[in-house]
Short mmCIF file of C-alpha atoms and ligand atoms in Angstrom, two decimals:
data_model
loop_
_atom_site.label_atom_id
_atom_site.label_comp_id
_atom_site.label_asym_id
_atom_site.label_seq_id
_atom_site.Cartn_x
_atom_site.Cartn_y
_atom_site.Cartn_z
CA MET G 1 -34.97 -32.58 0.69
CA SER G 2 -33.92 -28.77 -1.58
CA GLU G 3 -36.06 -26.90 -2.70
CA ARG G 4 -36.73 -24.85 -6.36
CA VAL G 5 -36.95 -21.07 -6.73
CA THR G 6 -39.02 -19.34 -9.54
CA ASP G 7 -38.19 -16.37 -11.29
CA ASP G 8 -39.28 -14.28 -8.06
CA GLY G 9 -36.95 -16.14 -5.39
CA VAL G 10 -39.46 -18.00 -3.45
CA ALA G 11 -37.95 -20.63 -2.84
CA GLN G 12 -40.05 -23.57 -3.84
CA ARG G 13 -38.64 -27.22 -3.92
CA GLY G 14 -36.16 -29.03 -5.71
CA ALA G 15 -32.80 -27.59 -7.30
CA GLY G 16 -31.88 -25.39 -4.56
CA TYR G 17 -31.98 -21.77 -4.16
CA ARG G 18 -30.46 -18.93 -6.16
CA LYS G 19 -28.09 -15.96 -5.48
CA GLY G 20 -26.45 -14.38 -7.70
CA PRO G 21 -23.27 -18.06 -7.75
CA VAL G 22 -23.77 -18.93 -4.23
CA LEU G 23 -26.24 -22.34 -3.96
CA LEU G 24 -28.17 -22.59 -1.19
CA ARG G 25 -30.06 -26.29 -0.37
CA GLY G 26 -32.39 -26.75 2.66
CA THR G 27 -32.18 -24.35 6.36
CA GLN G 28 -30.24 -22.00 3.78
CA ILE G 29 -32.28 -21.19 2.17
CA PRO G 30 -33.68 -16.97 3.38
CA ASP G 31 -37.11 -16.22 3.42
CA GLN G 32 -36.33 -13.14 1.45
CA THR G 33 -34.56 -12.33 -1.76
CA THR G 34 -32.68 -10.02 -2.99
CA ASP G 35 -34.94 -7.64 -4.40
CA GLN G 36 -36.99 -7.33 -2.12
CA ARG G 37 -34.41 -6.54 1.06
CA LEU G 38 -32.82 -4.11 -1.62
CA LEU G 39 -36.83 -2.46 -2.01
CA ALA G 40 -38.18 -3.10 1.23
CA GLY G 41 -38.66 -0.01 2.78
CA PRO G 42 -36.65 1.36 6.28
CA GLN G 43 -34.35 -1.34 7.03
CA ASP G 44 -31.36 -1.55 9.81
CA THR G 45 -27.85 -0.77 8.73
CA ASP G 46 -24.96 -3.82 9.32
CA TRP G 47 -26.14 -5.51 6.09
CA LEU G 48 -23.44 -2.26 5.17
CA HIS G 49 -20.93 -4.09 7.23
CA ASN G 50 -21.86 -7.33 5.81
CA ASP G 51 -18.34 -9.19 3.25
CA PRO G 52 -21.23 -9.00 0.38
CA TRP G 53 -20.98 -5.52 0.69
CA ARG G 54 -17.49 -4.78 1.63
CA VAL G 55 -16.51 -5.79 -1.65
CA MET G 56 -17.86 -2.51 -3.05
CA ARG G 57 -15.62 -0.72 -0.54
CA ILE G 58 -12.55 -3.53 -1.90
CA GLN G 59 -13.76 -2.26 -5.59
CA SER G 60 -13.36 1.20 -4.66
CA GLU G 61 -10.07 1.09 -3.17
CA PHE G 62 -9.10 0.10 -6.19
CA VAL G 63 -10.34 2.56 -8.53
CA GLU G 64 -9.61 5.37 -5.78
CA GLY G 65 -6.08 3.89 -6.07
CA PHE G 66 -5.62 2.90 -10.11
CA GLY G 67 -7.51 6.52 -10.38
CA ALA G 68 -5.03 8.79 -8.23
CA LEU G 69 -1.50 6.81 -8.93
CA ALA G 70 -2.22 6.77 -13.25
CA GLU G 71 0.28 9.07 -14.23
CA VAL G 72 2.77 9.49 -10.85
CA GLY G 73 5.48 8.40 -13.15
CA PRO G 74 8.33 6.40 -12.76
CA ALA G 75 8.74 6.06 -8.99
CA VAL G 76 10.64 4.43 -5.83
CA SER G 77 8.73 2.49 -2.75
CA VAL G 78 10.36 4.11 0.63
CA PHE G 79 9.55 1.08 3.60
CA GLY G 80 10.74 1.57 7.83
CA SER G 81 9.59 1.60 11.11
CA ALA G 82 7.13 4.25 12.08
CA ARG G 83 8.21 5.35 14.87
CA THR G 84 11.91 6.19 14.37
CA PRO G 85 12.47 9.55 15.39
CA ARG G 86 13.62 12.86 13.87
CA ASP G 87 16.57 12.78 15.47
CA HIS G 88 18.02 9.85 14.38
CA PRO G 89 19.89 8.72 11.51
CA ASP G 90 17.96 6.99 10.06
CA TYR G 91 15.36 9.38 9.67
CA ALA G 92 18.34 11.09 8.06
CA ALA G 93 18.73 8.60 5.81
CA ALA G 94 15.79 8.76 4.91
CA VAL G 95 15.00 11.82 4.10
CA GLN G 96 18.48 11.95 1.90
CA VAL G 97 16.51 8.89 0.25
CA GLY G 98 13.74 10.90 -0.97
CA ARG G 99 16.02 14.00 -2.11
CA ASP G 100 17.80 11.21 -4.49
CA LEU G 101 15.72 9.77 -5.94
CA VAL G 102 13.48 12.87 -6.77
CA ASP G 103 17.30 14.55 -7.93
CA ALA G 104 17.04 11.56 -10.25
CA GLY G 105 13.65 12.23 -11.51
CA TYR G 106 11.54 9.88 -9.66
CA ALA G 107 8.85 10.15 -6.95
CA VAL G 108 8.96 9.32 -3.98
CA ILE G 109 6.63 6.59 -2.25
CA THR G 110 5.43 5.45 1.20
CA GLY G 111 2.86 4.90 4.36
CA GLY G 112 2.60 8.76 4.66
CA GLY G 113 2.95 8.02 8.68
CA PRO G 114 5.42 9.15 10.82
CA GLY G 115 8.91 8.24 10.96
CA ILE G 116 10.97 6.32 8.62
CA MET G 117 7.71 7.35 6.39
CA GLU G 118 7.46 11.39 6.93
CA ALA G 119 11.76 11.46 6.61
CA ALA G 120 11.18 10.13 2.92
CA ASN G 121 8.66 12.77 1.85
CA LYS G 122 10.43 15.39 3.63
CA GLY G 123 13.24 14.75 1.55
CA ALA G 124 11.15 14.14 -0.95
CA HIS G 125 8.93 17.90 -0.16
CA GLU G 126 12.13 19.57 -0.76
CA ALA G 127 13.97 18.40 -3.70
CA GLY G 128 10.29 19.97 -5.57
CA GLY G 129 9.47 16.13 -6.15
CA LEU G 130 6.07 14.41 -6.11
CA SER G 131 5.92 13.13 -2.57
CA VAL G 132 3.50 10.46 -2.28
CA GLY G 133 1.23 9.57 0.84
CA LEU G 134 -0.16 5.63 0.42
CA GLY G 135 -2.34 6.06 4.59
CA ILE G 136 -4.15 3.33 6.49
CA GLU G 137 -7.18 4.06 8.51
CA LEU G 138 -5.98 2.78 12.27
CA PRO G 139 -7.98 2.30 14.73
CA PHE G 140 -5.52 5.15 16.24
CA GLU G 141 -5.45 7.90 13.94
CA GLN G 142 -2.43 9.49 12.83
CA GLY G 143 -3.09 11.17 9.48
CA MET G 144 -0.84 11.74 6.08
CA ASN G 145 2.44 12.91 7.90
CA GLU G 146 3.11 17.41 6.73
CA TYR G 147 6.12 16.29 3.22
CA VAL G 148 2.62 14.50 1.67
CA ASN G 149 2.05 16.15 -1.77
CA LEU G 150 -0.81 14.02 -3.09
CA GLY G 151 -1.81 11.03 -0.58
CA VAL G 152 -4.11 8.18 -0.98
CA ASN G 153 -6.25 6.61 2.05
CA PHE G 154 -6.86 3.40 2.14
CA ARG G 155 -8.61 0.95 4.48
CA TYR G 156 -7.51 -1.99 3.39
CA PHE G 157 -3.72 -2.83 4.13
CA PHE G 158 -4.34 -5.06 1.07
CA ALA G 159 -5.25 -3.09 -1.85
CA ARG G 160 -2.10 -0.78 -0.60
CA LYS G 161 -0.44 -2.48 -0.23
CA THR G 162 -0.37 -4.17 -4.48
CA MET G 163 -0.30 0.74 -4.41
CA PHE G 164 3.03 0.06 -3.74
CA VAL G 165 4.90 -2.20 -6.20
CA LYS G 166 2.23 -1.75 -8.69
CA TYR G 167 3.38 1.75 -8.45
CA ALA G 168 7.14 1.72 -7.99
CA GLN G 169 10.14 0.24 -10.28
CA GLY G 170 11.41 -0.85 -6.98
CA PHE G 171 12.08 -1.19 -2.83
CA ILE G 172 13.85 0.71 -0.75
CA VAL G 173 14.24 -0.40 3.15
CA MET G 174 15.17 1.32 6.32
CA PRO G 175 15.28 -0.57 9.50
CA GLY G 176 11.72 -1.50 10.56
CA GLY G 177 9.19 -3.38 12.26
CA PHE G 178 7.02 -6.10 11.47
CA GLY G 179 4.91 -3.00 9.13
CA THR G 180 8.03 -2.60 7.24
CA PHE G 181 8.80 -6.86 7.22
CA ASP G 182 5.76 -7.30 4.91
CA GLU G 183 6.29 -5.01 2.67
CA LEU G 184 9.85 -6.27 2.05
CA PHE G 185 8.31 -10.07 2.02
CA GLU G 186 6.18 -9.88 -0.25
CA ALA G 187 7.79 -7.59 -2.23
CA LEU G 188 10.35 -10.82 -2.26
CA THR G 189 8.06 -12.85 -2.22
CA LEU G 190 6.89 -11.91 -5.69
CA VAL G 191 9.71 -11.19 -7.26
CA GLN G 192 10.90 -15.17 -6.18
CA THR G 193 7.23 -16.06 -7.60
CA HIS G 194 8.73 -13.37 -10.86
CA LYS G 195 4.79 -11.70 -10.09
CA VAL G 196 6.51 -8.83 -10.59
CA THR G 197 9.74 -9.10 -12.88
CA GLY G 198 13.22 -6.76 -12.52
CA PHE G 199 11.47 -4.75 -9.01
CA PRO G 200 15.38 -4.52 -7.38
CA VAL G 201 15.07 -3.87 -2.98
CA ALA G 202 17.88 -2.26 -1.06
CA LEU G 203 18.84 -3.11 2.05
CA VAL G 204 19.81 0.46 3.95
CA GLY G 205 21.29 -0.09 7.40
CA VAL G 206 24.16 -2.60 7.63
CA ASP G 207 24.27 -3.26 11.86
CA PHE G 208 20.30 -3.75 11.61
CA TRP G 209 19.60 -6.26 8.51
CA GLN G 210 22.48 -8.17 8.71
CA GLY G 211 21.24 -10.23 11.30
CA LEU G 212 18.70 -11.29 9.06
CA LEU G 213 20.78 -11.65 6.31
CA ASP G 214 23.13 -13.79 7.67
CA TRP G 215 20.47 -15.69 8.67
CA LEU G 216 18.97 -16.63 5.03
CA HIS G 217 21.93 -17.25 3.78
CA GLY G 218 22.55 -19.32 6.11
CA PRO G 219 19.52 -21.55 8.17
CA VAL G 220 16.92 -20.27 5.40
CA LEU G 221 19.32 -21.52 2.27
CA ASP G 222 21.40 -24.66 3.43
CA ARG G 223 17.16 -26.50 4.52
CA GLY G 224 15.60 -25.34 1.34
CA MET G 225 14.01 -23.01 1.77
CA VAL G 226 15.60 -20.87 -0.56
CA SER G 227 17.21 -21.02 -4.18
CA ALA G 228 20.68 -20.68 -4.11
CA ALA G 229 20.58 -16.93 -5.34
CA ASP G 230 17.67 -15.66 -4.01
CA PRO G 231 18.86 -14.21 -1.08
CA ASP G 232 20.84 -11.73 -3.07
CA LEU G 233 17.57 -10.51 -4.02
CA LEU G 234 18.58 -7.77 -1.16
CA HIS G 235 21.51 -5.20 -1.87
CA LEU G 236 21.95 -4.58 1.26
CA THR G 237 24.63 -1.46 2.37
CA ASP G 238 24.71 1.76 5.34
CA ASP G 239 24.81 4.94 1.91
CA PRO G 240 21.36 5.90 0.68
CA THR G 241 23.03 7.32 -2.28
CA GLU G 242 24.36 3.84 -3.03
CA ALA G 243 20.83 2.48 -1.92
CA VAL G 244 19.34 5.23 -4.48
CA LYS G 245 22.18 4.23 -7.47
CA TYR G 246 21.55 0.69 -6.60
CA VAL G 247 17.95 0.63 -7.45
CA LEU G 248 18.37 2.82 -9.98
CA GLU G 249 20.73 1.33 -12.35
CA ARG G 250 19.73 -2.43 -11.67
CA GLY G 251 16.12 -1.81 -12.77
CA ALA G 252 17.17 -0.21 -15.75
CA GLU G 253 19.80 -2.94 -16.49
CA LEU G 254 16.21 -5.34 -15.25
CA ALA G 255 14.17 -4.02 -17.59
CA ALA G 256 16.58 -4.22 -20.68
CA VAL G 257 17.08 -8.07 -19.86
CA GLU G 258 13.02 -8.47 -20.34
CA ARG G 259 12.21 -6.18 -23.43
CA ALA G 260 15.57 -8.64 -24.78
CA ALA G 261 13.57 -11.23 -23.85
CA GLN G 262 9.85 -9.70 -24.94
CA ALA G 263 11.45 -8.94 -28.27
CA ALA G 264 13.35 -12.90 -29.16
CA SER G 265 9.91 -14.58 -27.84
CA ALA G 266 8.01 -12.01 -30.44
CA ASP G 267 10.64 -12.78 -33.20
CA ALA G 268 10.75 -16.47 -32.40
CA PRO G 269 8.60 -18.64 -34.66
CA THR G 270 5.64 -19.59 -33.53
CA GLU G 271 4.64 -23.17 -34.59
CA GLY G 272 1.85 -24.54 -36.76
C1 LIG K 1 2.88 2.61 15.04
C2 LIG K 1 2.91 4.15 14.77
C3 LIG K 1 1.89 5.33 13.52
C4 LIG K 1 0.86 4.51 12.95
N1 LIG K 1 1.36 4.90 11.30
C5 LIG K 1 1.68 4.46 10.30
N2 LIG K 1 1.44 4.90 9.65
C6 LIG K 1 1.22 3.84 8.43
N3 LIG K 1 1.48 2.93 7.33
C7 LIG K 1 2.05 2.59 8.72
C8 LIG K 1 2.56 3.20 9.87
N4 LIG K 1 2.19 1.95 10.91
C9 LIG K 1 2.92 1.58 9.70
N5 LIG K 1 2.34 1.47 8.48
C10 LIG K 1 2.84 0.64 7.05
O1 LIG K 1 4.08 -0.53 7.56
C11 LIG K 1 5.39 -0.24 7.44
C12 LIG K 1 6.29 0.78 9.03
O2 LIG K 1 5.41 -0.74 9.82
P1 LIG K 1 6.79 -0.28 10.57
O3 LIG K 1 6.24 -1.45 11.78
O4 LIG K 1 7.05 0.20 12.40
O5 LIG K 1 8.21 -1.18 10.31
C13 LIG K 1 5.76 1.92 6.50
O6 LIG K 1 6.13 1.23 5.89
C14 LIG K 1 3.99 2.10 7.17
O7 LIG K 1 4.37 1.16 5.48
C15 LIG K 1 3.68 5.49 15.50
O8 LIG K 1 2.81 5.36 17.31
#
């Protein structure tokens, strides 16, 4: 039979044991209440690594991230390989992307790491703009690249990924690996599902990305895995300056469409 709990948390036979929103019965009923554990003397620190406690850390990452980035202003997130060497043409292209974004009045947001991230931050820094790095704690310490002038470090990828989208008006994606694909496809999924609207995405590097676009336009579309319009969410170019122009202009067009739709729905007569 399950047990009932008194006000001081002592388990009794009956309805079970309530621990906040969680109902525990039978063998799941703990020996001590949460208050008892809180007020107990010195104890081991394993509890710090339990999931409910992690939620507080996760929450604090969002609070700190939102606080640090609230005044970033217009911005574009730039993604790409952490491994691109400094003498690679992709590195130079990403520097150009960073520079052009700042010249157009935008902040540059990257993952704050090496490779393409460093390059885009370098361009932004050299152009005298806001160069944001959203770092991630990794098993091997990398540190924030030296061109970041506003850096926030995250423990959790998912909290960091929210910031890339929330504080940017679009994405520019350079050649990269799994991390880059993850960031690219997250943005596409958010656009496709209308979680974000008016969010342009440009890919830089025709040789590198063409295979992906062919696959999207071929088997992925043919088998109905995406809608006909979905592959067109991506703009492909070799020219970093064109990528910046596309993201800013398309972003402005999409924002105007959204504003018009909002105005129309505000003007529409309501029923009743
Ligand atoms: C593997 C190396 C460095 C790792 N350091 C990183 N620092 C910050 N952000 C990173 C790092 N690695 C991946 N990311 C994120 O994913 C994207 C790049 O991943 P890819 O697999 O290299 O394409 C990037 O946009 C970051 O947001 C090198 O020593």
